[in-house]
XYZ file of C-alpha atoms in Angstrom:
150
model
C -24.701 8.082 11.035
C -23.185 11.043 9.184
C -22.672 13.205 12.279
C -20.586 10.599 14.126
C -18.772 9.786 10.951
C -17.900 13.455 10.411
C -16.524 13.867 13.938
C -14.680 10.554 13.701
C -13.062 11.649 10.372
C -12.141 14.954 11.915
C -10.056 13.098 14.533
C -8.208 10.993 11.906
C -4.567 11.829 11.211
C -3.310 14.448 8.738
C -3.606 14.388 5.637
C -6.968 12.767 6.225
C -8.112 15.836 8.188
C -7.161 19.551 8.295
C -5.596 19.157 11.798
C -1.832 18.801 11.534
C 0.355 17.007 14.104
C 0.542 18.983 17.257
C -2.477 21.189 16.553
C -5.608 21.078 18.718
C -8.982 19.866 17.443
C -10.885 23.178 17.825
C -14.379 24.110 16.657
C -12.849 26.401 14.086
C -10.803 23.553 12.617
C -13.879 21.294 12.619
C -15.813 23.930 10.569
C -12.841 24.224 8.181
C -12.730 20.462 7.791
C -16.476 20.095 7.123
C -16.594 22.991 4.664
C -13.495 22.134 2.693
C -14.026 20.673 -0.778
C -10.900 18.626 -0.099
C -12.750 16.485 2.441
C -16.169 16.392 0.686
C -17.495 13.147 -0.855
C -14.228 11.277 -0.437
C -15.606 7.805 -1.309
C -17.254 9.163 -4.429
C -13.877 10.703 -5.541
C -11.984 7.504 -4.785
C -14.431 5.220 -6.522
C -14.436 7.696 -9.433
C -10.730 7.182 -9.887
C -9.413 10.341 -8.221
C -7.174 10.920 -5.198
C -9.347 11.159 -2.125
C -8.271 14.676 -1.144
C -8.433 16.601 -4.415
C -11.076 19.323 -4.522
C -14.510 18.064 -5.361
C -15.394 18.428 -9.017
C -19.174 17.916 -9.805
C -18.327 16.959 -13.398
C -15.720 14.388 -12.714
C -16.836 13.039 -9.321
C -20.340 11.740 -10.158
C -22.288 9.006 -8.389
C -22.827 7.186 -11.732
C -19.065 6.988 -12.374
C -18.436 5.889 -8.802
C -21.183 3.235 -9.069
C -19.751 1.908 -12.316
C -16.234 1.514 -10.760
C -17.771 -0.009 -7.599
C -19.410 -2.711 -9.702
C -15.998 -3.548 -11.167
C -14.399 -4.173 -7.778
C -13.955 -7.821 -6.887
C -14.003 -7.246 -3.123
C -14.823 -4.507 -0.685
C -15.425 -4.165 3.050
C -17.730 -2.161 5.247
C -16.331 0.650 7.333
C -18.943 -0.088 10.001
C -17.553 -3.655 10.313
C -13.797 -3.279 9.981
C -12.792 -6.455 11.767
C -15.253 -8.649 9.789
C -14.264 -6.946 6.557
C -10.560 -7.401 7.269
C -11.031 -11.080 8.150
C -12.915 -11.637 4.913
C -10.072 -9.989 3.035
C -7.543 -12.205 4.787
C -9.456 -15.276 3.663
C -9.048 -14.461 -0.019
C -6.225 -16.417 -1.701
C -3.887 -13.464 -2.464
C -3.956 -12.277 1.138
C -3.840 -15.529 3.114
C -0.121 -14.915 3.777
C -0.725 -11.514 5.505
C -0.962 -11.372 9.269
C -3.552 -9.124 10.884
C -2.313 -5.822 12.272
C -1.851 -6.506 16.055
C -3.126 -3.046 16.961
C -6.321 -3.212 14.839
C -7.182 -6.686 16.084
C -6.026 -6.354 19.677
C -3.569 -9.203 19.335
C -0.356 -9.874 21.233
C 2.704 -9.033 19.195
C 4.468 -12.236 18.112
C 7.903 -10.756 17.440
C 10.030 -7.655 18.088
C 8.921 -5.882 14.849
C 5.275 -6.526 15.579
C 5.769 -5.382 19.182
C 7.194 -2.080 17.899
C 4.285 -1.813 15.432
C 1.749 -2.448 18.192
C 3.409 0.115 20.525
C 2.534 2.862 18.056
C -1.128 2.596 19.239
C -2.271 5.087 16.546
C -0.854 3.286 13.509
C -3.576 3.847 10.861
C -6.331 4.075 13.400
C -8.577 6.977 14.304
C -8.016 8.393 17.746
C -11.681 8.925 18.491
C -11.684 7.439 22.059
C -9.053 9.599 23.656
C -9.703 12.438 26.129
C -9.319 15.201 23.479
C -12.020 13.564 21.335
C -14.387 13.233 24.268
C -13.719 16.766 25.451
C -14.353 18.167 21.942
C -17.774 16.326 21.753
C -18.752 17.550 25.286
C -17.702 21.167 24.789
C -17.114 22.684 21.404
C -19.327 20.282 19.387
C -22.224 20.476 21.877
C -21.914 24.284 22.470
C -21.957 25.020 18.705
C -24.806 22.525 17.979
C -22.460 20.414 15.828
C -25.226 17.924 14.970
C -27.237 20.620 13.200
C -24.152 22.040 11.609
C -23.132 18.729 10.018
């Protein structure tokens, strides 16, 4: 669902969104985020061999180039199934030694370092379940017909 994905990406952490630490997620920032070439077609840019947040270039960032690179990747996961994708990755020989992130998997921390890591609560995860996210959806996003805008 592109609409939910757009709002979710908006609530990710800077530099993955235009909202910097300490700033509020306003409708104006959402419009800026959606309209910015920097955040357009991120996966196509990455699969095309470019940094995710460069400006979109229609000549360099093509679907055919991204498709060719995708076909050369030995493993990939699905963003809609992050836990399953991560578990498949952890089963590959080169990653069997890695332990799952306790925050991402809802696990108990097994040592002091992992406990500190788990205490972060936002480490690498979107914060799209907190009160600011829910308030944005109920007010600014609804009032400005965000679904049609996206």
